[in-house]
Amino acid sequence: MEAQAMKHRSEVTEALTWDLTALFENKREFEETVQELQAKADTFTQQYDGNIKDAASMIEAIKDYEQIRKLATWIGQYATLPTNTDITDGEAMERARYIRNVLAGVSAKLSFFDSQLTANEEAVLDEVAQQAPEYAAFIRRVKKQKAVQLEPEVEKALAQLSPVFGAPQQIFEQARSNDMDFGTFTANGKEYPLSFVLYEEVYMYHPDTEVRRAAFDQFSQVLEKYQNVVASAYYTQVQKEKTMATMRGFDSVFDYLLMDQEVDRELYDRQIDTLMNDFAPVMRKFITHVKELNGLDKMTYADLKIDLDPEYSPTITIEESKDLVKETLQPLGQEYVDMILRAYPERWIDFPQNKGKRSGAFCSTTYEKHPYILVSWTDQLSDAYTLLHELGHAGQGLLSNANRSLLASRPSLYLIEAPSTFHELLLTDYLKKHTEDPRMERSVLSKMISKTYFHNFVTHLLEAAYQREVYKLVDAGKGFDAAKLSEIKRSVLEQFWGDAVEINPGAELTWMRQIHYYMGLYPYTYSAGLTIATQAFLKMKEEGPSMVDNWHEFLALGGELIPVEAAKVAGVDITTDKPLSDTIHYLDKSVDKIIELSAQIS
Ligand SMILES: [Zn+2]
């Protein structure tokens, strides 16, 4: 697990990178399409501005609007994807900036459309939904928008300003990926290179305690130097959200941010409260066992991600991942497996680690095109979890895109992490089935806890709990600085981990590590999605193939139904706390099983 000095983007193997020609053959075709988009937006405006009189003309307009949105999506992807693989590529950054402005211009031009749609009587909107059911979900959202729509001129100005509104996130991304120089650190008399990605993807899991803790200390010291600029960017972000909430008539920024998800405050609060209260004891029990097995003097925040049994951390190459993906996804049927395996020959995935590459992973699904997946492959089994996770988003995107209008293809954020975490559960299940050895079984179960649930039920939950406190401040009209953010973060960590973990200096700076804080109330949705995935997965184990059909149907829904209704299609009722408490109970039993296996092994 030695970290090597990182390659430049130009030195990586092209076959392991994603293929952008699926979007546009070359830059010329891209530029021509940019022209075409602008022309189409002009024509659209001439044709429809002031002319949407009845259901028939509205349906015609929605159809044309959908085509414009599709081109805009392709153009946006083509221009921004390269900035994720190399933030030091000035030309790519320049193109992305230029396109963001072009797209903002197009949005501003088309903003009359939202205004004129929402100006219609409910009866006319209902007629559209009836005559063109493929747009029913879009109309459902238009009706909600109707209540918060501002004057046309104001909407136009806001659309034009959208690149400016995106600035906080970009400032943060520049700070962490470009400006922060993490230098090197020394452990056991040896010097190690450090970067944001290396810390989060290698050293955080390092089996050598001295290396792991020294890396954390150096990492934290560099973060600290940037705390004021990042706090300012973040403050601007939440101020913007609060201002938008107020402008649109919301007393609370929470209700404004949840409106888009079509989720109410109760569902949101319950997810955070239940996990903070009921899941925390399970995790403390697990992490204490990890500490004992590893013979650690204490469990600090820097040690949280170590493996329960480091000797059972198998490596896996990119080549080997193909078979693993294929075998893991078998329960979802051959057709589904074949669809996902296209990822390799069609080069959906960007595997290499290189300088300037964004940390973490994502999947970007594109209407009528294949998905794009970013990972940084380090040959660890955890990379296979990440890849399968992202392929879960890909599967959902492909199925909903094939079955829905572009305007209804995206599920609510509340559901977005269900398909991805479902894949992770399948991976654990596959690995568990293929071992007789109690030590391997223990390792697989602990991976399920330390990877799938730690990530979704702990890491992102603690982000969510912290974020909730920040938004409460903002709702109360109070500001904050870096010190205040650190104080909130520390108190959330202490509340969750209790005496089981020493929250050592640097842990409080975790608020500087996640891009999610710039995406509204996103972090809590990881646990919401995983709750649905766990319940659906357990049902599949019990009920078999019939459940698989329900799951495919759920994936293909996209944004067709609101979260509560969509979860029902997957057989999960999220109107009560039962799915979450059942999931916590399942995890509690899994941790007991791990402890039992340990007794057996020793
Ligand atoms: Zn995800």
Short mmCIF file of N, CA, C and O in Angstrom, two decimals, residues 190-291:
data_model
loop_
_atom_site.label_atom_id
_atom_site.label_comp_id
_atom_site.label_asym_id
_atom_site.label_seq_id
_atom_site.Cartn_x
_atom_site.Cartn_y
_atom_site.Cartn_z
N LYS A 190 10.85 7.26 7.91
CA LYS A 190 10.73 7.27 6.45
C LYS A 190 9.83 8.41 6.00
O LYS A 190 8.88 8.76 6.69
N GLU A 191 10.14 8.99 4.84
CA GLU A 191 9.35 10.11 4.34
C GLU A 191 8.27 9.61 3.36
O GLU A 191 8.55 8.79 2.50
N TYR A 192 7.06 10.12 3.53
CA TYR A 192 5.94 9.71 2.67
C TYR A 192 5.33 10.93 1.98
O TYR A 192 5.15 11.97 2.62
N PRO A 193 4.97 10.80 0.69
CA PRO A 193 4.28 11.91 0.01
C PRO A 193 2.82 11.97 0.50
O PRO A 193 2.24 10.93 0.83
N LEU A 194 2.26 13.17 0.52
CA LEU A 194 0.87 13.30 0.98
C LEU A 194 0.09 14.23 0.05
O LEU A 194 0.63 15.21 -0.46
N SER A 195 -1.16 13.87 -0.19
CA SER A 195 -2.08 14.75 -0.92
C SER A 195 -3.47 14.48 -0.36
O SER A 195 -3.65 13.54 0.42
N PHE A 196 -4.42 15.30 -0.76
CA PHE A 196 -5.78 15.11 -0.27
C PHE A 196 -6.28 13.70 -0.61
O PHE A 196 -6.79 12.97 0.24
N VAL A 197 -6.10 13.32 -1.89
CA VAL A 197 -6.57 12.01 -2.34
C VAL A 197 -5.81 10.89 -1.65
O VAL A 197 -6.40 9.90 -1.21
N LEU A 198 -4.48 11.03 -1.54
CA LEU A 198 -3.69 9.99 -0.88
C LEU A 198 -4.15 9.80 0.56
O LEU A 198 -4.22 8.69 1.06
N TYR A 199 -4.45 10.89 1.23
CA TYR A 199 -4.90 10.74 2.61
C TYR A 199 -6.23 9.98 2.66
O TYR A 199 -6.35 8.99 3.37
N GLU A 200 -7.17 10.47 1.87
CA GLU A 200 -8.51 9.88 1.98
C GLU A 200 -8.61 8.49 1.39
O GLU A 200 -9.51 7.73 1.74
N GLU A 201 -7.69 8.14 0.50
CA GLU A 201 -7.84 6.83 -0.13
C GLU A 201 -6.77 5.83 0.26
O GLU A 201 -6.91 4.64 -0.02
N VAL A 202 -5.69 6.28 0.90
CA VAL A 202 -4.64 5.33 1.31
C VAL A 202 -4.35 5.41 2.81
O VAL A 202 -4.60 4.47 3.56
N TYR A 203 -3.85 6.57 3.26
CA TYR A 203 -3.33 6.64 4.64
C TYR A 203 -4.41 6.50 5.71
O TYR A 203 -4.15 6.02 6.80
N MET A 204 -5.60 6.95 5.39
CA MET A 204 -6.69 6.87 6.37
C MET A 204 -6.95 5.40 6.77
O MET A 204 -7.40 5.13 7.87
N TYR A 205 -6.63 4.48 5.85
CA TYR A 205 -6.87 3.05 6.09
C TYR A 205 -5.57 2.32 6.44
O TYR A 205 -5.55 1.10 6.54
N HIS A 206 -4.47 3.03 6.53
CA HIS A 206 -3.15 2.38 6.63
C HIS A 206 -3.05 1.51 7.88
O HIS A 206 -3.37 1.95 8.98
N PRO A 207 -2.57 0.26 7.73
CA PRO A 207 -2.51 -0.63 8.89
C PRO A 207 -1.44 -0.24 9.91
O PRO A 207 -1.52 -0.66 11.07
N ASP A 208 -0.44 0.53 9.50
CA ASP A 208 0.62 0.93 10.43
C ASP A 208 0.17 2.18 11.20
O ASP A 208 -0.02 3.26 10.63
N THR A 209 0.03 2.00 12.52
CA THR A 209 -0.53 3.08 13.34
C THR A 209 0.30 4.35 13.29
O THR A 209 -0.24 5.46 13.24
N GLU A 210 1.62 4.20 13.26
CA GLU A 210 2.46 5.40 13.24
C GLU A 210 2.26 6.17 11.93
O GLU A 210 2.15 7.40 11.93
N VAL A 211 2.23 5.44 10.80
CA VAL A 211 2.02 6.08 9.50
C VAL A 211 0.65 6.76 9.48
O VAL A 211 0.51 7.92 9.09
N ARG A 212 -0.36 6.03 9.92
CA ARG A 212 -1.74 6.52 9.88
C ARG A 212 -1.91 7.81 10.69
O ARG A 212 -2.47 8.79 10.22
N ARG A 213 -1.36 7.79 11.92
CA ARG A 213 -1.54 8.97 12.78
C ARG A 213 -0.67 10.14 12.32
O ARG A 213 -1.11 11.30 12.39
N ALA A 214 0.54 9.85 11.83
CA ALA A 214 1.40 10.94 11.35
C ALA A 214 0.78 11.58 10.11
O ALA A 214 0.82 12.81 9.95
N ALA A 215 0.21 10.75 9.24
CA ALA A 215 -0.45 11.29 8.04
C ALA A 215 -1.61 12.19 8.45
O ALA A 215 -1.79 13.29 7.90
N PHE A 216 -2.39 11.75 9.42
CA PHE A 216 -3.54 12.54 9.87
C PHE A 216 -3.10 13.90 10.43
O PHE A 216 -3.70 14.93 10.14
N ASP A 217 -2.03 13.88 11.22
CA ASP A 217 -1.55 15.13 11.82
C ASP A 217 -1.11 16.13 10.75
O ASP A 217 -1.46 17.31 10.80
N GLN A 218 -0.34 15.62 9.77
CA GLN A 218 0.14 16.52 8.70
C GLN A 218 -1.06 17.02 7.87
O GLN A 218 -1.15 18.20 7.55
N PHE A 219 -1.96 16.11 7.56
CA PHE A 219 -3.16 16.43 6.78
C PHE A 219 -3.95 17.54 7.49
O PHE A 219 -4.34 18.54 6.89
N SER A 220 -4.13 17.38 8.81
CA SER A 220 -4.91 18.36 9.58
C SER A 220 -4.21 19.72 9.63
O SER A 220 -4.86 20.77 9.57
N GLN A 221 -2.87 19.67 9.77
CA GLN A 221 -2.14 20.94 9.85
C GLN A 221 -2.30 21.76 8.57
O GLN A 221 -2.43 22.99 8.62
N VAL A 222 -2.27 21.07 7.42
CA VAL A 222 -2.44 21.79 6.15
C VAL A 222 -3.87 22.29 6.01
O VAL A 222 -4.10 23.44 5.64
N LEU A 223 -4.85 21.45 6.36
CA LEU A 223 -6.25 21.90 6.31
C LEU A 223 -6.43 23.18 7.12
O LEU A 223 -7.06 24.15 6.67
N GLU A 224 -5.86 23.16 8.31
CA GLU A 224 -6.05 24.28 9.23
C GLU A 224 -5.62 25.62 8.63
O GLU A 224 -6.24 26.65 8.85
N LYS A 225 -4.55 25.58 7.82
CA LYS A 225 -4.06 26.81 7.20
C LYS A 225 -5.08 27.43 6.26
O LYS A 225 -4.99 28.60 5.92
N TYR A 226 -6.00 26.62 5.77
CA TYR A 226 -6.98 27.11 4.80
C TYR A 226 -8.37 27.27 5.41
O TYR A 226 -9.34 27.47 4.71
N GLN A 227 -8.47 27.15 6.74
CA GLN A 227 -9.79 27.10 7.34
C GLN A 227 -10.61 28.37 7.13
O GLN A 227 -11.84 28.30 6.99
N ASN A 228 -9.93 29.53 7.05
CA ASN A 228 -10.70 30.76 6.92
C ASN A 228 -11.28 30.94 5.52
O ASN A 228 -12.43 31.35 5.37
N VAL A 229 -10.47 30.60 4.50
CA VAL A 229 -10.99 30.75 3.14
C VAL A 229 -12.13 29.74 2.90
O VAL A 229 -13.16 30.09 2.30
N VAL A 230 -11.97 28.53 3.42
CA VAL A 230 -13.02 27.53 3.20
C VAL A 230 -14.28 27.90 4.00
O VAL A 230 -15.40 27.77 3.50
N ALA A 231 -14.10 28.41 5.21
CA ALA A 231 -15.27 28.84 6.01
C ALA A 231 -16.01 29.97 5.30
O ALA A 231 -17.24 30.02 5.30
N SER A 232 -15.24 30.88 4.68
CA SER A 232 -15.89 31.98 3.95
C SER A 232 -16.68 31.48 2.76
O SER A 232 -17.80 31.93 2.50
N ALA A 233 -16.08 30.54 2.02
CA ALA A 233 -16.79 29.97 0.86
C ALA A 233 -18.07 29.30 1.34
O ALA A 233 -19.15 29.48 0.76
N TYR A 234 -17.96 28.56 2.42
CA TYR A 234 -19.11 27.82 2.94
C TYR A 234 -20.18 28.78 3.47
O TYR A 234 -21.38 28.58 3.25
N TYR A 235 -19.74 29.82 4.14
CA TYR A 235 -20.69 30.82 4.67
C TYR A 235 -21.48 31.44 3.52
O TYR A 235 -22.70 31.62 3.59
N THR A 236 -20.76 31.76 2.43
CA THR A 236 -21.41 32.34 1.25
C THR A 236 -22.46 31.37 0.70
O THR A 236 -23.56 31.76 0.31
N GLN A 237 -22.08 30.10 0.67
CA GLN A 237 -23.01 29.07 0.18
C GLN A 237 -24.32 29.06 0.98
O GLN A 237 -25.40 29.16 0.42
N VAL A 238 -24.21 28.95 2.30
CA VAL A 238 -25.44 28.80 3.09
C VAL A 238 -26.22 30.13 3.16
O VAL A 238 -27.45 30.12 3.23
N GLN A 239 -25.49 31.25 3.08
CA GLN A 239 -26.17 32.54 3.02
C GLN A 239 -27.01 32.63 1.76
O GLN A 239 -28.13 33.12 1.77
N LYS A 240 -26.40 32.18 0.66
CA LYS A 240 -27.11 32.16 -0.62
C LYS A 240 -28.39 31.33 -0.49
O LYS A 240 -29.48 31.76 -0.90
N GLU A 241 -28.27 30.16 0.13
CA GLU A 241 -29.43 29.28 0.26
C GLU A 241 -30.52 29.92 1.13
O GLU A 241 -31.71 29.85 0.82
N LYS A 242 -30.08 30.54 2.21
CA LYS A 242 -31.04 31.21 3.10
C LYS A 242 -31.73 32.37 2.37
O LYS A 242 -32.95 32.55 2.49
N THR A 243 -30.95 33.13 1.61
CA THR A 243 -31.53 34.25 0.89
C THR A 243 -32.55 33.78 -0.14
O THR A 243 -33.65 34.34 -0.26
N MET A 244 -32.20 32.72 -0.87
CA MET A 244 -33.14 32.17 -1.86
C MET A 244 -34.41 31.69 -1.16
O MET A 244 -35.52 31.88 -1.66
N ALA A 245 -34.22 31.04 0.00
CA ALA A 245 -35.37 30.54 0.75
C ALA A 245 -36.29 31.70 1.11
O ALA A 245 -37.51 31.63 0.91
N THR A 246 -35.72 32.76 1.63
CA THR A 246 -36.51 33.92 2.04
C THR A 246 -37.21 34.55 0.84
O THR A 246 -38.41 34.85 0.89
N MET A 247 -36.45 34.74 -0.25
CA MET A 247 -37.04 35.34 -1.45
C MET A 247 -38.25 34.55 -1.94
O MET A 247 -39.21 35.11 -2.44
N ARG A 248 -38.15 33.23 -1.80
CA ARG A 248 -39.24 32.38 -2.31
C ARG A 248 -40.31 32.12 -1.25
O ARG A 248 -41.18 31.27 -1.42
N GLY A 249 -40.22 32.84 -0.15
CA GLY A 249 -41.32 32.80 0.82
C GLY A 249 -41.23 31.73 1.89
O GLY A 249 -42.22 31.41 2.54
N PHE A 250 -40.05 31.14 2.08
CA PHE A 250 -39.91 30.12 3.12
C PHE A 250 -39.39 30.75 4.42
O PHE A 250 -38.42 31.51 4.39
N ASP A 251 -39.99 30.40 5.54
CA ASP A 251 -39.49 30.85 6.84
C ASP A 251 -38.21 30.11 7.18
O ASP A 251 -37.32 30.63 7.83
N SER A 252 -38.17 28.84 6.75
CA SER A 252 -37.03 28.01 7.12
C SER A 252 -36.28 27.53 5.89
O SER A 252 -36.88 27.09 4.90
N VAL A 253 -34.96 27.61 5.97
CA VAL A 253 -34.12 27.14 4.87
C VAL A 253 -34.27 25.63 4.67
O VAL A 253 -34.13 25.11 3.57
N PHE A 254 -34.62 24.92 5.75
CA PHE A 254 -34.81 23.46 5.64
C PHE A 254 -35.94 23.13 4.66
O PHE A 254 -35.80 22.28 3.79
N ASP A 255 -37.07 23.84 4.86
CA ASP A 255 -38.23 23.54 4.01
C ASP A 255 -37.92 23.87 2.55
O ASP A 255 -38.34 23.15 1.64
N TYR A 256 -37.17 24.94 2.35
CA TYR A 256 -36.79 25.32 0.99
C TYR A 256 -35.92 24.23 0.35
O TYR A 256 -36.15 23.80 -0.77
N LEU A 257 -34.93 23.76 1.11
CA LEU A 257 -34.01 22.76 0.55
C LEU A 257 -34.68 21.39 0.37
O LEU A 257 -34.32 20.63 -0.52
N LEU A 258 -35.68 21.10 1.22
CA LEU A 258 -36.35 19.81 1.10
C LEU A 258 -37.42 19.79 0.02
O LEU A 258 -37.82 18.73 -0.45
N MET A 259 -37.87 20.97 -0.39
CA MET A 259 -38.94 21.04 -1.38
C MET A 259 -38.55 20.28 -2.65
O MET A 259 -39.33 19.49 -3.18
N ASP A 260 -37.33 20.51 -3.09
CA ASP A 260 -36.83 19.86 -4.29
C ASP A 260 -36.82 18.34 -4.18
O ASP A 260 -36.99 17.64 -5.15
N GLN A 261 -36.59 17.86 -2.96
CA GLN A 261 -36.53 16.41 -2.75
C GLN A 261 -37.92 15.79 -2.62
O GLN A 261 -38.06 14.57 -2.58
N GLU A 262 -38.93 16.64 -2.49
CA GLU A 262 -40.30 16.19 -2.25
C GLU A 262 -40.40 15.32 -0.99
O GLU A 262 -40.99 14.23 -0.99
N VAL A 263 -39.73 15.82 0.04
CA VAL A 263 -39.67 15.13 1.32
C VAL A 263 -40.03 16.13 2.40
O VAL A 263 -39.73 17.32 2.27
N ASP A 264 -40.72 15.69 3.47
CA ASP A 264 -41.03 16.66 4.52
C ASP A 264 -40.00 16.59 5.66
O ASP A 264 -39.19 15.67 5.73
N ARG A 265 -40.08 17.59 6.52
CA ARG A 265 -39.10 17.76 7.58
C ARG A 265 -39.05 16.56 8.53
O ARG A 265 -38.00 16.21 9.05
N GLU A 266 -40.21 15.93 8.70
CA GLU A 266 -40.28 14.80 9.64
C GLU A 266 -39.38 13.64 9.18
O GLU A 266 -38.63 13.07 9.96
N LEU A 267 -39.46 13.33 7.88
CA LEU A 267 -38.64 12.24 7.34
C LEU A 267 -37.16 12.56 7.50
O LEU A 267 -36.35 11.68 7.81
N TYR A 268 -36.84 13.82 7.27
CA TYR A 268 -35.45 14.26 7.37
C TYR A 268 -34.94 14.17 8.80
O TYR A 268 -33.91 13.56 9.08
N ASP A 269 -35.68 14.76 9.74
CA ASP A 269 -35.24 14.77 11.14
C ASP A 269 -35.16 13.35 11.72
O ASP A 269 -34.24 13.02 12.45
N ARG A 270 -36.15 12.53 11.35
CA ARG A 270 -36.20 11.19 11.92
C ARG A 270 -34.95 10.39 11.54
O ARG A 270 -34.38 9.67 12.35
N GLN A 271 -34.55 10.55 10.27
CA GLN A 271 -33.38 9.81 9.79
C GLN A 271 -32.14 10.18 10.64
O GLN A 271 -31.40 9.31 11.09
N ILE A 272 -31.95 11.44 10.88
CA ILE A 272 -30.77 11.89 11.63
C ILE A 272 -30.88 11.50 13.11
O ILE A 272 -29.95 10.93 13.70
N ASP A 273 -32.05 11.77 13.71
CA ASP A 273 -32.19 11.51 15.15
C ASP A 273 -32.06 10.02 15.48
O ASP A 273 -31.39 9.64 16.44
N THR A 274 -32.74 9.19 14.67
CA THR A 274 -32.71 7.75 14.98
C THR A 274 -31.29 7.21 14.89
O THR A 274 -30.86 6.42 15.75
N LEU A 275 -30.57 7.62 13.88
CA LEU A 275 -29.21 7.11 13.73
C LEU A 275 -28.29 7.64 14.84
O LEU A 275 -27.49 6.90 15.41
N MET A 276 -28.43 8.93 15.16
CA MET A 276 -27.58 9.50 16.21
C MET A 276 -27.84 8.79 17.54
O MET A 276 -26.92 8.55 18.31
N ASN A 277 -29.09 8.44 17.79
CA ASN A 277 -29.42 7.82 19.08
C ASN A 277 -29.25 6.31 19.08
O ASN A 277 -28.64 5.75 19.98
N ASP A 278 -29.82 5.64 18.08
CA ASP A 278 -29.91 4.17 18.15
C ASP A 278 -28.77 3.45 17.44
O ASP A 278 -28.47 2.30 17.77
N PHE A 279 -28.20 4.10 16.44
CA PHE A 279 -27.13 3.41 15.73
C PHE A 279 -25.77 3.64 16.40
O PHE A 279 -24.86 2.80 16.31
N ALA A 280 -25.63 4.75 17.10
CA ALA A 280 -24.35 5.07 17.74
C ALA A 280 -23.84 3.93 18.65
O ALA A 280 -22.67 3.54 18.55
N PRO A 281 -24.70 3.35 19.52
CA PRO A 281 -24.21 2.27 20.39
C PRO A 281 -23.67 1.06 19.60
O PRO A 281 -22.71 0.43 20.01
N VAL A 282 -24.32 0.77 18.46
CA VAL A 282 -23.87 -0.36 17.62
C VAL A 282 -22.46 -0.08 17.09
O VAL A 282 -21.58 -0.95 17.12
N MET A 283 -22.26 1.13 16.63
CA MET A 283 -20.96 1.48 16.07
C MET A 283 -19.87 1.55 17.14
O MET A 283 -18.71 1.21 16.89
N ARG A 284 -20.25 2.00 18.34
CA ARG A 284 -19.26 2.03 19.43
C ARG A 284 -18.82 0.62 19.77
O ARG A 284 -17.63 0.36 20.00
N LYS A 285 -19.78 -0.30 19.79
CA LYS A 285 -19.45 -1.70 20.07
C LYS A 285 -18.50 -2.24 19.00
O LYS A 285 -17.49 -2.89 19.30
N PHE A 286 -18.80 -1.93 17.74
CA PHE A 286 -17.97 -2.42 16.63
C PHE A 286 -16.56 -1.85 16.72
O PHE A 286 -15.57 -2.57 16.64
N ILE A 287 -16.48 -0.53 16.90
CA ILE A 287 -15.17 0.13 16.83
C ILE A 287 -14.30 -0.28 18.03
O ILE A 287 -13.07 -0.36 17.92
N THR A 288 -14.94 -0.57 19.15
CA THR A 288 -14.18 -1.04 20.32
C THR A 288 -13.59 -2.43 20.04
O THR A 288 -12.46 -2.73 20.42
N HIS A 289 -14.36 -3.24 19.35
CA HIS A 289 -13.86 -4.57 18.97
C HIS A 289 -12.68 -4.44 17.99
O HIS A 289 -11.69 -5.17 18.10
N VAL A 290 -12.79 -3.52 17.06
CA VAL A 290 -11.69 -3.27 16.11
C VAL A 290 -10.43 -2.87 16.88
O VAL A 290 -9.33 -3.35 16.60
N LYS A 291 -10.61 -2.01 17.85
CA LYS A 291 -9.47 -1.56 18.67
C LYS A 291 -8.81 -2.74 19.38
O LYS A 291 -7.59 -2.90 19.34
#
